[in-house]
Structure formats: structure tokens, C-alpha cells
PDB file of C-alpha atoms in Angstrom:
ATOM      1  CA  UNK U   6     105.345 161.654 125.016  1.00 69.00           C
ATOM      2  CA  UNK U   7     105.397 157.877 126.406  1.00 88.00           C
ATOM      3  CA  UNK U   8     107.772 156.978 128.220  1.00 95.00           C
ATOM      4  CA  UNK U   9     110.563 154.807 126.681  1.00 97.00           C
ATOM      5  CA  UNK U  10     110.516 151.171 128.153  1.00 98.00           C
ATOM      6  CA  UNK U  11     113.887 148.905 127.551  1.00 98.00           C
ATOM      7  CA  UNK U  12     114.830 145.221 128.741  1.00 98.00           C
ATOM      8  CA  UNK U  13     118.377 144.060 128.939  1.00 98.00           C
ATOM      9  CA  UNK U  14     118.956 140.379 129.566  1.00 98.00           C
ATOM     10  CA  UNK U  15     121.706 138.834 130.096  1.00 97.00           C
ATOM     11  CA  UNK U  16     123.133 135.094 129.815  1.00 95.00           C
ATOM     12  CA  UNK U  17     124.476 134.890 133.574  1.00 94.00           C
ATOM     13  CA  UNK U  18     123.181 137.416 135.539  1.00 92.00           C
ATOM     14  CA  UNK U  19     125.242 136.004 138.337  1.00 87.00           C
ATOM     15  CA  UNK U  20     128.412 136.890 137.316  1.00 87.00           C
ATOM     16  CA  UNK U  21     129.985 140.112 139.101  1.00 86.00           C
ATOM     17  CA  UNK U  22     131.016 141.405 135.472  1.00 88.00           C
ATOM     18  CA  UNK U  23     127.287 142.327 135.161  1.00 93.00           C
ATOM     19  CA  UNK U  24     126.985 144.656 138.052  1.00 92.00           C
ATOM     20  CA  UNK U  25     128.911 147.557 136.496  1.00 93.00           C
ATOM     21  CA  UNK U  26     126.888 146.975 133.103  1.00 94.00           C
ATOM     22  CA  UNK U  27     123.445 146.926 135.098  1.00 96.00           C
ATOM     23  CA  UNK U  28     124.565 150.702 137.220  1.00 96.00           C
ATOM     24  CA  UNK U  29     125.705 151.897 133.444  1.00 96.00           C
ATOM     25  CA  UNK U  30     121.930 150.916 132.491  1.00 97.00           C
ATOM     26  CA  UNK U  31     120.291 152.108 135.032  1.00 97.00           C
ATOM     27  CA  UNK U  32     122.464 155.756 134.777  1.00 97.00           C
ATOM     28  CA  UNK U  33     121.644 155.854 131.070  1.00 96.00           C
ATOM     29  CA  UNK U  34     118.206 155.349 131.653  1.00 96.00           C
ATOM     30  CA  UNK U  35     118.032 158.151 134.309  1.00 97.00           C
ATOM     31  CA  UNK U  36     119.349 160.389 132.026  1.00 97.00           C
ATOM     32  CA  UNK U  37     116.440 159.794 129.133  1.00 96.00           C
ATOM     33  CA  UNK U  38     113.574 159.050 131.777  1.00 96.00           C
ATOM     34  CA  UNK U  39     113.381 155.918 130.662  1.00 97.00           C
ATOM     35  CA  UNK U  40     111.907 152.465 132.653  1.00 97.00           C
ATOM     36  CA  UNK U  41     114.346 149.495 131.829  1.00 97.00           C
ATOM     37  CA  UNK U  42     114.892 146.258 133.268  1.00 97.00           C
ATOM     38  CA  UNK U  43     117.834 144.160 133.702  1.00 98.00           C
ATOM     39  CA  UNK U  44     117.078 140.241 133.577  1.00 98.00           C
ATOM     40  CA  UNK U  45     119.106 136.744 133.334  1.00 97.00           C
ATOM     41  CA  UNK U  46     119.188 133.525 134.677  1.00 96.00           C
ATOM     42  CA  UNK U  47     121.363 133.218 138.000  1.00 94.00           C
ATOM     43  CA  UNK U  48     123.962 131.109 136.402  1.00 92.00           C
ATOM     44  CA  UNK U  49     124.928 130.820 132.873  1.00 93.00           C
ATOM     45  CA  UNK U  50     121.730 128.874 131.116  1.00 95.00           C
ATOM     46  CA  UNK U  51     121.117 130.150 127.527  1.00 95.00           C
ATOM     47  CA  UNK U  52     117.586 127.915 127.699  1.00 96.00           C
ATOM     48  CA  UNK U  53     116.732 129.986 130.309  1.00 97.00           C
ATOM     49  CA  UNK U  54     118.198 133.371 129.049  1.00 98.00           C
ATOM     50  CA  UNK U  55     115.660 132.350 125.837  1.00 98.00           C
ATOM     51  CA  UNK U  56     112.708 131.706 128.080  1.00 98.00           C
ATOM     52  CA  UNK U  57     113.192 135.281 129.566  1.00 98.00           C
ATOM     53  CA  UNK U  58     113.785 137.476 126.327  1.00 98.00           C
ATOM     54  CA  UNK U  59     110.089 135.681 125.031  1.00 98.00           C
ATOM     55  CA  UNK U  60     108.126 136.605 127.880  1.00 98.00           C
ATOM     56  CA  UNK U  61     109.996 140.145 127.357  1.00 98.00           C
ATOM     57  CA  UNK U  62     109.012 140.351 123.746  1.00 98.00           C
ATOM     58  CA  UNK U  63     105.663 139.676 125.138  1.00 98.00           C
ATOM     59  CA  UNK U  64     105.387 143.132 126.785  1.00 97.00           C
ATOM     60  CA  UNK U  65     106.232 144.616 123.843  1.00 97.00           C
ATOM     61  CA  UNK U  66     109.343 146.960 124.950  1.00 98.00           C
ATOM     62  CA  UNK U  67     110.805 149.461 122.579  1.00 98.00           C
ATOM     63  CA  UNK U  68     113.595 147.890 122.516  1.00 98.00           C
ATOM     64  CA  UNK U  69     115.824 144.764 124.212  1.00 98.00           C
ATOM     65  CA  UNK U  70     119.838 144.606 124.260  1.00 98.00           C
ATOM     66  CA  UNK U  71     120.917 140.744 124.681  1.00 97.00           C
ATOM     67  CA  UNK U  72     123.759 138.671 124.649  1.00 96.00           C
ATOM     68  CA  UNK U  73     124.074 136.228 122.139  1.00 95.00           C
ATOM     69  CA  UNK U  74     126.485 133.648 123.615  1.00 93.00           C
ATOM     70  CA  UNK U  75     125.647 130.095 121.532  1.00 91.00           C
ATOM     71  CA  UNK U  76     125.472 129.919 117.915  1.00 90.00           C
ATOM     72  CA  UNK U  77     121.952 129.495 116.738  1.00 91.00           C
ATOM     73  CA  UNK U  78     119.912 129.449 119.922  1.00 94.00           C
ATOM     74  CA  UNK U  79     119.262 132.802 119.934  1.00 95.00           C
ATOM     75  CA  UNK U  80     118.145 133.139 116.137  1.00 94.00           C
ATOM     76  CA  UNK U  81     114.490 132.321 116.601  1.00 96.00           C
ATOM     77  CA  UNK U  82     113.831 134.747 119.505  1.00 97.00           C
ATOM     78  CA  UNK U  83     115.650 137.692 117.823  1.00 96.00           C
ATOM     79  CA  UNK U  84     113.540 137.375 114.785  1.00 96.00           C
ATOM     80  CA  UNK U  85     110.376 137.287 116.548  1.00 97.00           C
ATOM     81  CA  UNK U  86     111.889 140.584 118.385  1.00 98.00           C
ATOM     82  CA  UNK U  87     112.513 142.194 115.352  1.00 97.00           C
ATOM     83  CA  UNK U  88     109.599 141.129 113.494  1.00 96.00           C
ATOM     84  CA  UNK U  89     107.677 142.427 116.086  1.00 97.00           C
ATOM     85  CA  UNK U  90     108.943 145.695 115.781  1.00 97.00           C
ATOM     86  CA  UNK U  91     110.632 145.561 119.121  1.00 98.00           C
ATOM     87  CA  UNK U  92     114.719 147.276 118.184  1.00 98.00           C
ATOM     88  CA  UNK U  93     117.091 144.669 118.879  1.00 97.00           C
ATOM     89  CA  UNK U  94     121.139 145.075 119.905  1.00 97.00           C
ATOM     90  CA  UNK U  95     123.638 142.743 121.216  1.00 97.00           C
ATOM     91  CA  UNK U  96     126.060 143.367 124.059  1.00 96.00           C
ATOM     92  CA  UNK U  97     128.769 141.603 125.812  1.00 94.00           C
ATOM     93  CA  UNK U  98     128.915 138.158 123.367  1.00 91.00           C
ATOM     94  CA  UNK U  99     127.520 137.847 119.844  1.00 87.00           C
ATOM     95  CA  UNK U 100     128.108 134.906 117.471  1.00 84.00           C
ATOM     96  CA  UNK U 101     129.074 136.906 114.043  1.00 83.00           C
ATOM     97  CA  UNK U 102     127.082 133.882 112.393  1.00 86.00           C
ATOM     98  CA  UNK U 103     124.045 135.053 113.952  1.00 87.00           C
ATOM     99  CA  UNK U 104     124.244 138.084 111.984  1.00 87.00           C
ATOM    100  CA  UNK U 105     123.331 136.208 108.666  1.00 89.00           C
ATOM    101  CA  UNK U 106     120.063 135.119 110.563  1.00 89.00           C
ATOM    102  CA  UNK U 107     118.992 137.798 112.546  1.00 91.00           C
ATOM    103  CA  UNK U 108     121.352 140.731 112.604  1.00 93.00           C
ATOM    104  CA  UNK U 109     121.497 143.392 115.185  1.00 94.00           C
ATOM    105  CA  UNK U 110     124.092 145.984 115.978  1.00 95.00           C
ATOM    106  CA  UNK U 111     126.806 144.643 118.653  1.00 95.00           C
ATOM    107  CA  UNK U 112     128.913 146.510 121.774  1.00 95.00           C
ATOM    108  CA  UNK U 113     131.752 144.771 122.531  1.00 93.00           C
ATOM    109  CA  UNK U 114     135.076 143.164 122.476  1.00 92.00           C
ATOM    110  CA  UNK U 115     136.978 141.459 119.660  1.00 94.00           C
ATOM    111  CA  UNK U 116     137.461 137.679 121.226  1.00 95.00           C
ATOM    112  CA  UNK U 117     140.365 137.060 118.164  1.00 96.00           C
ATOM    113  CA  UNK U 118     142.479 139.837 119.684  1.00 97.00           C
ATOM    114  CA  UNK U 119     141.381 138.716 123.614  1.00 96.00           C
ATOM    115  CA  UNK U 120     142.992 135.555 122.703  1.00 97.00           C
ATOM    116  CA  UNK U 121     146.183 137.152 121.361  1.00 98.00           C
ATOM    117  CA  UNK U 122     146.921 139.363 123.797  1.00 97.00           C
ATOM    118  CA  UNK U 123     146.082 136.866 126.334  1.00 97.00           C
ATOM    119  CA  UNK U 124     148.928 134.212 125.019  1.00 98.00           C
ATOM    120  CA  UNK U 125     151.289 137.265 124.807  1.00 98.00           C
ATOM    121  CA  UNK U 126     150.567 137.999 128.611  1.00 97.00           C
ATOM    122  CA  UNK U 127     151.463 134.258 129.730  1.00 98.00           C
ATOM    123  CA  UNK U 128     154.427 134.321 127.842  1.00 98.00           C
ATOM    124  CA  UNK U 129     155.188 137.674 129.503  1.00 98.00           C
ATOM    125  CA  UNK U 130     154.660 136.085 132.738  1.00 97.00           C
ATOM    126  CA  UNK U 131     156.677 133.008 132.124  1.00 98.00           C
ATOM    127  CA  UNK U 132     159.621 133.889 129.231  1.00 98.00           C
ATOM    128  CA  UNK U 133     160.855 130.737 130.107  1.00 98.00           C
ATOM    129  CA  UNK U 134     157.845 128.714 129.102  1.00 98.00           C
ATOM    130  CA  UNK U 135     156.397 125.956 131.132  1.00 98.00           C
ATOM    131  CA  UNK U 136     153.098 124.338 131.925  1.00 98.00           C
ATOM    132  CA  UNK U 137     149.730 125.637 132.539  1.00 98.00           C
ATOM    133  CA  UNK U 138     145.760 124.878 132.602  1.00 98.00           C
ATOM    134  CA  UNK U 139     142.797 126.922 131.225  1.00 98.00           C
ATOM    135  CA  UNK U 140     139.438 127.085 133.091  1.00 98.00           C
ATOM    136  CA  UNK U 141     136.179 127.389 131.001  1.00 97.00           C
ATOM    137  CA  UNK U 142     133.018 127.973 132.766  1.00 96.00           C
ATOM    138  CA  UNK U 143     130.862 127.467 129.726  1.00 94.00           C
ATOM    139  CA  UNK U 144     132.056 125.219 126.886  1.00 95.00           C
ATOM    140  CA  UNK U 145     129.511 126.059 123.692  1.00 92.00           C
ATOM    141  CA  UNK U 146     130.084 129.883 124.799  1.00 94.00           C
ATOM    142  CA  UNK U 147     130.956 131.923 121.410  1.00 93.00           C
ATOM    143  CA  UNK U 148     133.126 134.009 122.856  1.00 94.00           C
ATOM    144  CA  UNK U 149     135.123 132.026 125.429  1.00 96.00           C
ATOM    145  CA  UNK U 150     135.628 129.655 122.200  1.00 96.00           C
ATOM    146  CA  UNK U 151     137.048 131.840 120.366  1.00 96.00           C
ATOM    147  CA  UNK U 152     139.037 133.178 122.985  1.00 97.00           C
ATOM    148  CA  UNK U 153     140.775 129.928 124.021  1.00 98.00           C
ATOM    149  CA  UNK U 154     141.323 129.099 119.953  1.00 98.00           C
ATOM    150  CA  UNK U 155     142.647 132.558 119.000  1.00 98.00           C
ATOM    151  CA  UNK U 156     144.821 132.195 122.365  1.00 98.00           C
ATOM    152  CA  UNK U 157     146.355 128.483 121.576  1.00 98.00           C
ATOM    153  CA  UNK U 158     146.798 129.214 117.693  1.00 98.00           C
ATOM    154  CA  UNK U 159     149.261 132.409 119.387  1.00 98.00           C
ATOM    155  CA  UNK U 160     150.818 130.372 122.166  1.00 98.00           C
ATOM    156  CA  UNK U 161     151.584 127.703 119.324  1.00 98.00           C
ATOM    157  CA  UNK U 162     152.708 130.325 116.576  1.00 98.00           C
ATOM    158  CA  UNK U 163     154.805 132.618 119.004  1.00 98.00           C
ATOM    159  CA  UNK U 164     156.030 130.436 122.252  1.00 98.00           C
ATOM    160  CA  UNK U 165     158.844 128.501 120.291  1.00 98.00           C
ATOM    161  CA  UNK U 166     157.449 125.232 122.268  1.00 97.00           C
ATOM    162  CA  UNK U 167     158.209 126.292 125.505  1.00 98.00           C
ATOM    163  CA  UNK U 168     154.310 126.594 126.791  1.00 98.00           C
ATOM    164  CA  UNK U 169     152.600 123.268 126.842  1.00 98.00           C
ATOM    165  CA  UNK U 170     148.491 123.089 128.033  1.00 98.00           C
ATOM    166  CA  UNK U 171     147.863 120.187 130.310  1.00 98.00           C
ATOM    167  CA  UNK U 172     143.843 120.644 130.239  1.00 98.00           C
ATOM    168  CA  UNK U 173     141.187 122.746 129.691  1.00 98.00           C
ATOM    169  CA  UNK U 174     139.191 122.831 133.362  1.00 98.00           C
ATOM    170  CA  UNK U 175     135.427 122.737 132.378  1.00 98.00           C
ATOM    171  CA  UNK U 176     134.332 124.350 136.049  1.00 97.00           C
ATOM    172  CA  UNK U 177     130.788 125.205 135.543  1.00 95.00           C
ATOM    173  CA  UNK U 178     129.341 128.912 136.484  1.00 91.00           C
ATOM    174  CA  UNK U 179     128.726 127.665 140.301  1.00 93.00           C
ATOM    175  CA  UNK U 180     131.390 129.331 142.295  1.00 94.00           C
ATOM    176  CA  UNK U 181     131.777 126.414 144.680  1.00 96.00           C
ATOM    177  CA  UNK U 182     131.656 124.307 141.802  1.00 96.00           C
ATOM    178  CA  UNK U 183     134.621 126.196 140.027  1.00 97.00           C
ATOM    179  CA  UNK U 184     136.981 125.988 143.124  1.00 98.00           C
ATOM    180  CA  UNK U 185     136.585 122.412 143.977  1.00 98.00           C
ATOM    181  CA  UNK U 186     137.622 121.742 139.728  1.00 98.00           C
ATOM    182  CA  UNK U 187     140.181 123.440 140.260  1.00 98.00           C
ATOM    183  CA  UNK U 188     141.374 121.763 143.371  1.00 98.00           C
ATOM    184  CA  UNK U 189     140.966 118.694 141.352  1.00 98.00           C
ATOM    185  CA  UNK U 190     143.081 119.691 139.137  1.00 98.00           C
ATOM    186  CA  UNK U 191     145.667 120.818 141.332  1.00 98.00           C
ATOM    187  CA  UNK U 192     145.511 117.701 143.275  1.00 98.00           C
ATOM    188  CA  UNK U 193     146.265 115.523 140.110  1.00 98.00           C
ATOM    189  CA  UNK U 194     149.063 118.212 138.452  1.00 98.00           C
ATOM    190  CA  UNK U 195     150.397 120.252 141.226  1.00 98.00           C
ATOM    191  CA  UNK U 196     153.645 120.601 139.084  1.00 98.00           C
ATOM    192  CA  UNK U 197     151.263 123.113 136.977  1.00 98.00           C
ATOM    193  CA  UNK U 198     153.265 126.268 136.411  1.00 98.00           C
ATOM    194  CA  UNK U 199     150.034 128.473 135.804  1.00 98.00           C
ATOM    195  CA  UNK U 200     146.299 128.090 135.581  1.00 98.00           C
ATOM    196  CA  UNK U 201     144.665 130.587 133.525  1.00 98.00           C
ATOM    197  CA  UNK U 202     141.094 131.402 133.345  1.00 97.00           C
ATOM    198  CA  UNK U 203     138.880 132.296 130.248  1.00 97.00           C
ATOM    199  CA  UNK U 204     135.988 133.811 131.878  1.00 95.00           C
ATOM    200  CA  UNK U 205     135.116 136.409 135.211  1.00 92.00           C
ATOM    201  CA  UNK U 206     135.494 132.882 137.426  1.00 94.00           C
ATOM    202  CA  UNK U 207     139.305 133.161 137.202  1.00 95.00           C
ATOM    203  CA  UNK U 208     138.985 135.068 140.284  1.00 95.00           C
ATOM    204  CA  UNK U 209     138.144 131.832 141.651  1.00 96.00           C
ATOM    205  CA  UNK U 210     142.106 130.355 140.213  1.00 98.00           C
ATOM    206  CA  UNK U 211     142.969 133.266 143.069  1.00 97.00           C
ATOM    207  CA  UNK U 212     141.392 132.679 146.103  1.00 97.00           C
ATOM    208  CA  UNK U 213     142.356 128.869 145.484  1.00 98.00           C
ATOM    209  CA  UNK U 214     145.759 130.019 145.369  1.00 98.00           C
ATOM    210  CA  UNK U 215     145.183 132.768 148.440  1.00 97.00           C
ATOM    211  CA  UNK U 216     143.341 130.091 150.259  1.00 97.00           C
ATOM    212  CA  UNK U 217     145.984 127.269 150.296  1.00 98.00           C
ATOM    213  CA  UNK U 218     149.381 129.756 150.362  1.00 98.00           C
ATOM    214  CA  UNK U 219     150.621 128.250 146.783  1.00 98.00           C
ATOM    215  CA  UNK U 220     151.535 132.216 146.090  1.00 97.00           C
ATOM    216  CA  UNK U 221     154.944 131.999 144.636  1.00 95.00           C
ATOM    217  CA  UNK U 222     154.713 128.423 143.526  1.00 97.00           C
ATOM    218  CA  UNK U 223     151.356 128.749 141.346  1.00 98.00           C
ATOM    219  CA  UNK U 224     150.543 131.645 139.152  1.00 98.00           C
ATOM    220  CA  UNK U 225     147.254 132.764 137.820  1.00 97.00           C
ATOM    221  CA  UNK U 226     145.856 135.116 135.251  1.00 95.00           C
ATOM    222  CA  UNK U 227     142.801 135.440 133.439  1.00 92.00           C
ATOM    223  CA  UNK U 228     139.534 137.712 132.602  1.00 84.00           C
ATOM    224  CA  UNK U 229     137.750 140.659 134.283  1.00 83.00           C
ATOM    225  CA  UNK U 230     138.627 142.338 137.766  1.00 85.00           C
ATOM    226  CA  UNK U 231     136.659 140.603 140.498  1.00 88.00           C
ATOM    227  CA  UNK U 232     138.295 141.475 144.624  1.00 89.00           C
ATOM    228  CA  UNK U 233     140.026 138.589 144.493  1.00 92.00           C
ATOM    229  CA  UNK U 234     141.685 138.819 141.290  1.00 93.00           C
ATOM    230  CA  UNK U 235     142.795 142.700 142.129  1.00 93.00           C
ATOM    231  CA  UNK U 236     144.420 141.193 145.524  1.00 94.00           C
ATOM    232  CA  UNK U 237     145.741 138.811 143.205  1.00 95.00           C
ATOM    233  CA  UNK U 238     147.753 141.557 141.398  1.00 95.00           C
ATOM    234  CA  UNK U 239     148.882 143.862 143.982  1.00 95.00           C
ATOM    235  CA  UNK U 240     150.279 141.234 146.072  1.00 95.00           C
ATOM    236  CA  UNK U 241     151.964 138.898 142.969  1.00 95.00           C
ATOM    237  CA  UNK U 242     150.620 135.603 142.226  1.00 96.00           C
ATOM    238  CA  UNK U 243     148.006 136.969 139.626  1.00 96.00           C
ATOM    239  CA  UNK U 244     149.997 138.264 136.535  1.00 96.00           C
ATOM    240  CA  UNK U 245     147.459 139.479 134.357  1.00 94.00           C
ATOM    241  CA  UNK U 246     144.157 140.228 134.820  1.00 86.00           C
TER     242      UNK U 246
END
């Protein structure tokens, strides 16, 4: 028999949230003797991402696993895929809308419920309400979208207008570029009671806080379990994570 040949690409291949997915890949693939690849732009560039998965396609692999991040930019290339006879599946992010286009079986989270649970930890953290920010690396993002809508439509239904969001931080997927909006933001609101992130750079909300010893006077919470978000929660300042 041939041996089985799979490409996953992914939208930021940058982000530490990627790493564990990439060692699961590579175990899986150990186990079947299969050759697979793991691809993606550095930073989050779903142009890019599109670029790759063609000149993927064009090496015919039994099968690619994407994400799908922005509605309708990934239609085209999926169909080719498909029509190709190349199997197709979605991981991490899909845009359910895609599905009427070019559907393909999905692994992942529900973003509605993210959002939910995510208001219901700030409120945890601060019963008695007060102010925060959210930081978006990646406005147009399906699933950070839906996270920060299902999340507002709960803090607004459930915080009996106690919580009140100054701004929506749009930081980029550059790490430098994520601290220094945040200082900016800090800089013009340091009053802020919380600044919660959407995506894996809400590490970044805790080594600003680490960096400039605001623990105890800013909090932070947000998405996935990068170093500096698990020092975050042992020692305090990061209440969710």
C-alpha cells in the first residue's frame, strides 16, 4: 500500500496554541505511518493561509485539515480541494456559513458557549461589576466574533449593569505589537478594572501586568494557557484562563 500523505494548515502558525495541535499531528501520524505536514503563515494572514492550501492542493494529498477563520475566503479553495478529490476537514475555526458552500466535517469548540461562559467568569471575578477592555488580535476572525458577541449579549443579559466595556483593543497578532496596544490603553484608562483577551495573545494582558507590578490593581483573563498566563493564575492577577 502507498503511503498516506496529509497537510494541515493553519491560519497563524505563530501562535503557541498550535504547538500542542502540530505534536498531536505528528503522534497520529506515527501511529498510521503516515507523511503529513503542518503549514501557516507566521502571523495571522488568511491571504496567505489561502496561498498555502493551493500550492498544497497542488500536490495532490489525500487529504488537508484547515481552519476556516473568515467567512467566504476560504470557499473557493475548499471546493477546488474537494473537487479534486483531495478529503477536506476543518479544525480549530469554521464559519458555519461556509458549510452551505463548501462543507466539510469540523473539530472544535462552540464560540456561542465560549462567549457565555466567558461573561460568567468576569462576573465571577468581579461580583461587584466594574470596568474592563477586550483585546482582539484579528477583527474579521469567525470565531473571535462570535465570541466577543455571544460574550457582550451575556454580560448585558446577566450583569444587572454593573459591567461596562470601555473598548475593544484591536492588537494585531505581533506580540510586540499586542503589548505596546495594550500599554496604550492602559496609559489612556488606567482606572480599567480588567482587560480581557479574546484570543491566545491574552497572555500578553499578563506579562504587561507582571512587567509593570499592576498585580492587585489590574486583573486579566482570557483564552488558552500560554507561561505567562499560567503564572498569571497561580500567583492571582489572572482570574480565568
Amino acid at each position: 500500500d502507498e503511503t498516506l500523505r496529509f497537510v494541515f494548515v493553519t491560519h497563524d502558525l505563530g501562535a503557541g496554541i498550535f504547538a500542542p495541535v502540530r505534536r498531536g499531528m505528528e503522534d497520529a501520524c506515527a501511529l498510521i505511518e503516515a507523511t503529513c505536514e503542518f503549514l501557516g503563515p507566521q502571523t495571522y494572514d488568511p491571504a496567505q493561509q489561502v496561498a498555502i492550501l493551493e500550492a498544497a492542493i497542488a500536490t495532490n494529498p489525500d487529504g488537508i485539515a484547515t481552519t476556516r477563520p473568515e467567512p467566504g475566503v476560504y470557499d473557493d479553495v475548499i471546493q477546488r480541494a474537494q473537487e479534486a478529490g483531495i478529503k477536506v476537514v476543518t479544525f480549530n475555526t469554521n464559519d458555519p456559513t461556509a458549510d452551505e458552500v463548501a462543507p466539510a466535517p469540523f473539530v472544535g469548540q462552540n464560540f456561542t458557549n465560549y462567549g457565555q461562559v466567558w461573561a460568567r467568569e468576569v462576573m465571577r471575578a468581579m461580583p461587584d461589576g466594574g470596568t474592563l477592555a477586550i483585546t482582539n488580535c484579528c477583527p474579521g476572525h469567525f470565531a473571535l466574533e462570535e465570541r466577543i458577541r455571544s460574550f457582550t449579549e451575556t454580560l448585558e443579559a446577566e450583569g444587572e449593569g454593573k459591567y461596562e466595556i470601555l473598548e475593544t483593543i484591536i492588537t494585531g497578532a505581533d506580540e510586540s505589537e499586542v503589548f505596546g496596544a495594550i500599554e496604550a490603553f492602559y496609559a489612556a484608562n488606567p482606572d480599567v478594572n480588567m482587560i480581557t483577551g479574546v484570543d491566545y495573545y491574552s497572555n500578553i494582558i499578563a506579562q504587561f501586568i507582571k512587567n509593570n507590578n499592576l498585580q492587585g490593581q489590574l486583573l486579566a483573563g482570557g483564552s488558552d494557557l500560554a507561561p505567562a498566563q499560567i503564572d498569571g493564575l497561580r500567583e492571582g492577577y489572572v482570574a480565568f484562563g
